[in-house]
Amino acid sequence: MKLLHTTIRSFLLVTLAILTVTGIALYLVLRTQIKNEIYEQLNLQTEMIAREISQGKAIAYPLVGVEKLTNNASQQRIQGDSVIYDIVTHEKEDYEYLSTVKIINNHTYRITVMTTFIGWNQYYSTIFYLLLASVFLFTIAGIIMNLVISRKIWKPFFLNLQALRNYSLSNPDKLQLHPSGITEFTEMQQTLEDLTERSKREYLSLREFTENASHEIQTPLGIIQSKLDRMSQLPVSEEMARYIVQAKAGVERLRKMNKSLLLLAKLDNNAYTGKELLPLHDIINDHLEQMEDLFAGKNITITVQATPCSIRSHRYLAEVCLSNLLANALHYTPEGGSLTIILQPHALLLCNTGAPLSFPAVQLFDRFKKGEQHMLTNGLGLSIVQQICLLNHWSIHYNYLQGQHEFRILFPLLPSTTNN
């Protein structure tokens, strides 16, 4: 749930609780005050009637009753309410009355005075509708206020969030965050800037170490390879020759791994910047011709459905990407399996038969991750493919369905294609 929605919901709950308590309190206070005021007026009216009786005046007021009592009659003071039918409005009206016994000129009188009063139900309905209207108005005002405040106060936060999403440690530029007048946002901004700077220094240090290590390894590898080649030309025993072949295979694996690590370091450093428009279908055909004997050696059936398609990329990276995908299919497709290549506008699909992965699919593009049955590979091929896709803003997806591994690469729409 968004922060704005949480704030509005809390605001509405608090507002509803406050207005409910306020409405009940208002109802009780009004009821008490109005009743006190009514009985005060009835007392004054009773005193006025008693004064007129003492003066011998005839009492002929509406809603006033005067009854002469005997000495043994009840002299209890009575007050209450009653409902009387009004013949004018044809409705039952609420009345408050006060019945008081007065001794006037040695005679006992019961004076009863009455006054109309709006019923409590009407007061309750009025307060309820006022409360409902207040809740509605407070709700609308609260939503508008929160929207306005959130757009103004939270604008730097969302701008900084977008900047963090788009930021990469391989970017040479410093992370630029928008300033804010809010203390908490300023502290968070400072913390993020410090964190990214530390992470960037560590990343650059690791990348520099990888590049230097790869370069330094190349020379001794070349020396070892040269010495092994010379040793293989000397007259040696069969056992020694077998050892030399195994050593040369190990050196070759190490050389390929070193080359892959150096390529990954260059990709992280954005060393390949020259992009051009490339016919992908021609690159696919060239690589299939080069690897034709390798696939034929494992009796792998290849099916190609290629629609002419152009991509924008550095040529070397495009060739490495496709070469690694084909090499992966060659390594993991069993004898007599099949490989299907489908090239569509803005999409490339490679499907090869094979056993399911022995590890979670989310780890497929991790560095040095490889199937247990192919320990001779260095486990960097698909990592390089992913980095090339990331550098070119391509998206790559993997799926295993009906006994087939599927790799799908989606290319962005090119302006030149849309014009055609």
XYZ file of C-alpha atoms in Angstrom:
420
model
C 0.000 0.000 0.000
C 1.289 3.456 -0.884
C 2.244 5.894 1.847
C -0.338 8.421 0.626
C -3.147 5.851 0.867
C -2.035 4.875 4.381
C -2.003 8.536 5.459
C -5.457 9.219 4.022
C -6.911 6.085 5.622
C -5.496 7.006 9.039
C -6.758 10.567 8.619
C -10.271 9.347 7.788
C -10.393 6.945 10.750
C -9.253 9.624 13.206
C -11.651 12.189 11.701
C -14.582 9.769 11.909
C -13.809 8.929 15.551
C -13.470 12.604 16.538
C -16.655 13.654 14.764
C -18.611 10.742 16.253
C -17.560 11.634 19.801
C -18.197 15.314 19.066
C -21.674 14.576 17.704
C -22.679 12.512 20.748
C -21.305 15.123 23.145
C -23.073 17.902 21.231
C -26.364 16.009 21.400
C -26.120 15.459 25.172
C -25.054 19.040 25.919
C -27.811 20.533 23.767
C -30.415 18.280 25.343
C -29.418 19.305 28.866
C -29.195 23.020 28.105
C -32.446 23.175 26.167
C -34.359 21.305 28.884
C -32.974 23.604 31.548
C -33.964 26.637 29.485
C -37.489 25.274 28.903
C -38.136 24.591 32.603
C -36.744 27.991 33.500
C -39.279 29.601 31.151
C -42.078 27.406 32.524
C -41.175 28.483 36.084
C -41.301 32.150 35.081
C -44.642 31.617 33.357
C -45.988 29.859 36.469
C -44.956 32.801 38.688
C -46.615 35.239 36.277
C -49.894 33.249 36.330
C -49.793 33.089 40.157
C -49.352 36.868 40.339
C -52.332 37.443 38.049
C -54.473 35.056 40.114
C -53.565 36.958 43.276
C -54.697 40.140 41.538
C -58.042 38.549 40.722
C -57.522 38.484 36.982
C -59.148 35.818 34.851
C -56.706 33.327 33.335
C -57.429 32.554 29.706
C -54.066 31.714 28.138
C -53.567 28.808 25.762
C -51.583 25.870 27.135
C -52.256 27.081 30.696
C -54.462 25.291 33.155
C -55.533 26.484 36.641
C -57.284 24.113 39.037
C -58.484 24.990 42.539
C -57.657 22.216 44.990
C -59.029 21.077 48.279
C -56.847 21.106 51.348
C -56.241 17.344 51.266
C -55.311 17.214 47.546
C -51.787 16.209 46.491
C -49.426 19.157 46.326
C -46.630 17.334 44.471
C -44.736 19.302 41.799
C -44.814 17.483 38.466
C -42.732 18.096 35.344
C -42.413 16.016 32.199
C -43.223 15.748 28.529
C -46.257 14.690 26.562
C -47.451 14.222 22.999
C -50.553 16.129 21.863
C -52.281 15.973 18.501
C -52.264 19.330 16.716
C -55.539 19.827 14.802
C -53.945 22.577 12.701
C -50.891 20.715 11.421
C -52.546 17.297 11.811
C -49.390 16.022 13.474
C -48.454 14.906 16.950
C -46.289 17.498 18.672
C -43.957 17.128 21.645
C -44.743 19.283 24.688
C -42.942 19.966 27.952
C -45.165 20.763 30.950
C -44.784 21.889 34.545
C -47.491 21.388 37.136
C -46.991 23.376 40.357
C -49.178 23.818 43.479
C -49.423 27.408 44.759
C -51.236 28.843 47.807
C -52.709 32.159 46.743
C -54.938 34.275 49.019
C -55.454 31.283 51.362
C -56.555 29.108 48.438
C -54.668 26.206 46.897
C -54.246 26.165 43.121
C -52.547 23.767 40.718
C -51.068 25.734 37.862
C -50.082 23.734 34.773
C -48.175 25.412 31.970
C -47.034 23.794 28.705
C -44.822 24.706 25.761
C -44.131 23.055 22.438
C -40.762 21.437 21.887
C -39.107 19.899 18.851
C -38.801 16.157 19.405
C -35.524 14.544 20.345
C -35.684 12.376 17.222
C -35.572 15.485 15.072
C -32.565 16.739 17.020
C -30.893 13.352 16.590
C -31.552 13.338 12.830
C -30.261 16.882 12.466
C -27.050 16.153 14.349
C -26.558 12.895 12.436
C -26.874 14.564 9.039
C -24.614 17.410 10.134
C -22.072 14.845 11.283
C -22.357 12.951 8.000
C -21.894 16.145 5.999
C -18.874 17.063 8.128
C -17.293 13.647 7.537
C -17.829 14.008 3.796
C -16.372 17.528 3.700
C -13.412 16.550 5.883
C -12.791 13.529 3.652
C -12.736 15.564 0.451
C -10.632 18.285 2.082
C -8.228 15.692 3.541
C -7.755 13.900 0.217
C -7.140 17.163 -1.655
C -4.788 18.389 1.064
C -2.808 15.140 1.106
C -2.545 15.093 -2.686
C -1.302 18.678 -2.811
C 1.119 18.165 0.071
C 2.409 14.851 -1.271
C 3.101 16.297 -4.708
C 5.053 19.165 -3.202
C 6.822 17.492 -0.287
C 7.410 14.060 -1.818
C 8.498 15.294 -5.249
C 12.260 15.246 -4.399
C 11.848 11.766 -2.894
C 10.343 10.289 -6.073
C 12.899 12.091 -8.255
C 15.713 10.634 -6.151
C 14.091 7.196 -6.271
C 14.018 7.359 -10.074
C 17.646 8.535 -10.118
C 18.652 5.540 -7.970
C 16.808 3.146 -10.271
C 18.630 4.505 -13.319
C 22.041 4.723 -11.639
C 24.775 2.215 -12.372
C 28.085 1.794 -10.599
C 29.760 1.525 -13.997
C 28.587 5.046 -14.834
C 31.545 7.439 -14.461
C 29.265 10.311 -13.437
C 28.450 10.961 -9.796
C 24.973 10.189 -8.502
C 22.936 13.402 -8.671
C 20.127 13.654 -6.107
C 17.594 16.467 -5.865
C 17.817 18.595 -2.698
C 14.888 18.819 -0.276
C 13.945 21.167 2.532
C 12.800 18.250 4.691
C 15.388 17.274 7.306
C 14.693 13.527 7.081
C 14.927 13.577 3.281
C 18.187 15.532 3.445
C 19.679 12.973 5.856
C 18.539 10.101 3.637
C 20.011 11.856 0.584
C 23.374 12.289 2.320
C 23.361 8.646 3.428
C 22.574 7.432 -0.098
C 25.309 9.577 -1.611
C 27.866 8.239 0.885
C 26.696 4.667 0.308
C 26.906 4.921 -3.492
C 30.344 6.518 -3.303
C 31.657 3.693 -1.090
C 30.061 1.065 -3.332
C 31.499 2.726 -6.425
C 35.018 2.811 -4.971
C 34.775 -0.884 -4.072
C 33.369 -1.696 -7.517
C 36.127 0.227 -9.324
C 38.770 -1.421 -7.151
C 37.388 -4.883 -7.921
C 37.112 -4.107 -11.639
C 40.670 -2.780 -11.750
C 41.906 -5.890 -9.974
C 40.085 -8.135 -12.467
C 41.501 -6.272 -15.453
C 45.034 -6.255 -14.065
C 44.859 -9.904 -13.065
C 43.585 -10.892 -16.520
C 46.357 -8.956 -18.251
C 49.034 -10.326 -15.930
C 47.856 -13.904 -16.433
C 48.059 -13.657 -20.222
C 51.880 -13.553 -20.307
C 52.587 -16.631 -18.141
C 49.800 -18.490 -19.944
C 51.451 -17.734 -23.265
C 54.801 -18.920 -21.922
C 53.295 -22.147 -20.564
C 51.465 -22.763 -23.849
C 54.648 -22.205 -25.836
C 56.702 -24.532 -23.612
C 54.054 -27.248 -23.836
C 53.986 -26.943 -27.626
C 57.771 -27.354 -27.750
C 57.652 -30.298 -25.342
C 55.041 -32.022 -27.504
C 57.527 -31.935 -30.419
C 60.234 -33.718 -28.417
C 60.529 -37.511 -28.326
C 58.725 -38.447 -25.085
C 57.060 -41.520 -23.698
C 53.377 -42.215 -24.246
C 52.598 -41.438 -20.597
C 54.452 -38.119 -20.781
C 52.627 -37.259 -24.004
C 49.304 -37.886 -22.240
C 50.330 -35.541 -19.427
C 51.315 -32.854 -21.928
C 47.928 -33.119 -23.682
C 46.089 -32.791 -20.347
C 48.236 -29.812 -19.374
C 47.591 -28.102 -22.723
C 43.823 -28.670 -22.261
C 43.978 -27.118 -18.792
C 45.961 -24.142 -20.076
C 43.455 -23.679 -22.899
C 40.586 -23.668 -20.423
C 42.413 -21.132 -18.272
C 43.138 -18.989 -21.348
C 39.473 -18.980 -22.368
C 38.358 -18.162 -18.835
C 40.873 -15.319 -18.652
C 39.641 -13.999 -21.992
C 36.031 -14.163 -20.775
C 36.850 -12.353 -17.523
C 38.659 -9.636 -19.441
C 35.662 -9.282 -21.753
C 33.316 -8.977 -18.759
C 35.550 -6.296 -17.270
C 35.481 -4.372 -20.546
C 31.710 -4.710 -20.712
C 31.410 -3.321 -17.188
C 33.667 -0.441 -18.246
C 31.593 0.310 -21.380
C 34.694 -0.178 -23.507
C 32.653 -1.112 -26.592
C 30.909 2.073 -27.690
C 30.888 1.955 -31.494
C 27.458 0.659 -32.510
C 26.289 -0.005 -36.048
C 23.311 -1.486 -37.829
C 23.943 -5.227 -38.263
C 22.006 -7.869 -40.266
C 21.454 -10.478 -37.570
C 20.267 -13.163 -39.997
C 23.614 -13.032 -41.827
C 25.541 -13.330 -38.549
C 23.466 -16.390 -37.607
C 24.157 -18.072 -40.961
C 27.908 -17.360 -40.715
C 28.185 -18.880 -37.224
C 26.126 -21.931 -38.172
C 28.464 -22.565 -41.102
C 31.492 -22.279 -38.818
C 30.012 -24.696 -36.254
C 28.377 -27.047 -38.758
C 30.891 -29.851 -38.222
C 30.613 -29.576 -34.426
C 26.828 -29.967 -34.484
C 27.087 -32.755 -37.067
C 29.547 -34.576 -34.811
C 26.799 -34.879 -32.172
C 24.132 -35.597 -34.815
C 22.144 -32.498 -33.729
C 19.311 -31.482 -36.057
C 19.231 -27.724 -36.697
C 16.072 -25.925 -37.836
C 16.285 -22.260 -38.801
C 13.335 -19.920 -39.413
C 14.932 -16.543 -40.020
C 13.199 -13.362 -41.064
C 15.637 -10.624 -42.147
C 16.222 -8.507 -39.061
C 18.674 -5.722 -38.211
C 19.977 -4.807 -34.774
C 22.119 -1.933 -33.507
C 25.179 -3.136 -31.640
C 28.955 -3.367 -31.641
C 29.742 -6.101 -34.191
C 32.151 -7.981 -31.937
C 29.651 -8.051 -29.062
C 26.825 -9.254 -31.312
C 29.025 -12.075 -32.626
C 30.167 -13.048 -29.109
C 26.565 -13.064 -27.868
C 25.378 -15.362 -30.656
C 28.510 -17.528 -30.481
C 28.056 -18.117 -26.742
C 24.379 -19.022 -27.181
C 25.233 -21.523 -29.930
C 28.139 -22.921 -27.894
C 25.814 -23.351 -24.910
C 23.330 -25.221 -27.103
C 26.147 -27.401 -28.475
C 27.430 -28.320 -25.000
C 24.074 -29.110 -23.414
C 22.166 -30.697 -26.305
C 22.472 -34.507 -26.081
C 23.486 -36.779 -28.949
C 20.757 -36.856 -31.598
C 19.012 -33.808 -30.121
C 17.646 -30.786 -31.926
C 18.238 -27.040 -32.058
C 15.620 -24.611 -33.367
C 16.475 -20.994 -34.187
C 13.618 -18.584 -34.882
C 14.429 -15.009 -35.866
C 11.546 -12.555 -36.012
C 11.498 -8.768 -36.188
C 12.810 -7.614 -32.800
C 13.039 -11.145 -31.326
C 15.434 -14.115 -31.391
C 14.460 -17.535 -30.012
C 16.823 -20.495 -29.516
C 15.348 -23.836 -28.376
C 17.457 -26.918 -27.739
C 16.521 -30.270 -26.268
C 18.139 -31.315 -23.031
C 17.724 -32.363 -19.431
C 16.281 -29.827 -16.981
C 18.597 -27.621 -14.943
C 20.122 -29.049 -11.785
C 19.859 -25.636 -10.074
C 17.250 -22.827 -9.914
C 16.687 -21.026 -13.224
C 17.295 -17.637 -11.585
C 20.969 -18.655 -11.171
C 21.427 -19.522 -14.847
C 23.121 -16.227 -15.752
C 25.329 -16.129 -12.650
C 29.063 -16.200 -13.239
C 30.756 -19.621 -13.028
C 27.341 -21.345 -12.937
C 27.274 -24.461 -15.091
C 25.684 -27.862 -15.279
C 27.332 -30.659 -13.353
C 27.663 -32.807 -16.465
C 29.806 -30.217 -18.271
C 32.624 -29.288 -15.928
C 34.932 -28.490 -18.864
C 33.168 -25.190 -19.538
C 34.078 -22.107 -17.505
C 30.505 -21.047 -16.696
C 30.923 -17.497 -18.027
C 29.262 -17.769 -21.445
C 25.710 -16.904 -20.412
C 26.944 -14.209 -18.015
C 28.636 -12.541 -20.989
C 25.426 -12.894 -23.011
C 23.438 -11.212 -20.247
C 25.960 -8.356 -19.953
C 25.901 -7.771 -23.717
C 22.095 -7.701 -23.667
C 22.148 -5.264 -20.767
C 24.657 -3.011 -22.543
C 22.510 -2.936 -25.709
C 19.215 -2.552 -23.798
C 18.020 -5.967 -24.923
C 15.969 -8.207 -22.667
C 16.803 -11.903 -22.370
C 14.455 -14.528 -20.907
C 14.877 -18.230 -20.167
C 12.255 -20.952 -19.914
C 12.231 -24.746 -19.813
C 9.159 -26.201 -21.492
C 8.358 -29.699 -22.767
C 11.949 -30.916 -22.558
C 13.439 -27.882 -24.282
C 15.575 -24.990 -23.056
C 14.306 -21.696 -24.510
C 16.348 -18.500 -24.714
C 14.461 -15.474 -25.989
C 16.095 -12.099 -26.714
C 13.904 -9.075 -27.412
C 15.407 -6.155 -29.323
C 14.174 -2.551 -29.095
C 12.328 -1.030 -32.028
C 14.702 0.728 -34.431
C 13.650 3.996 -36.112
C 15.054 2.736 -39.399
C 12.762 -0.306 -39.263
C 9.655 1.732 -38.648
C 10.398 3.949 -41.639
C 10.469 0.930 -43.895
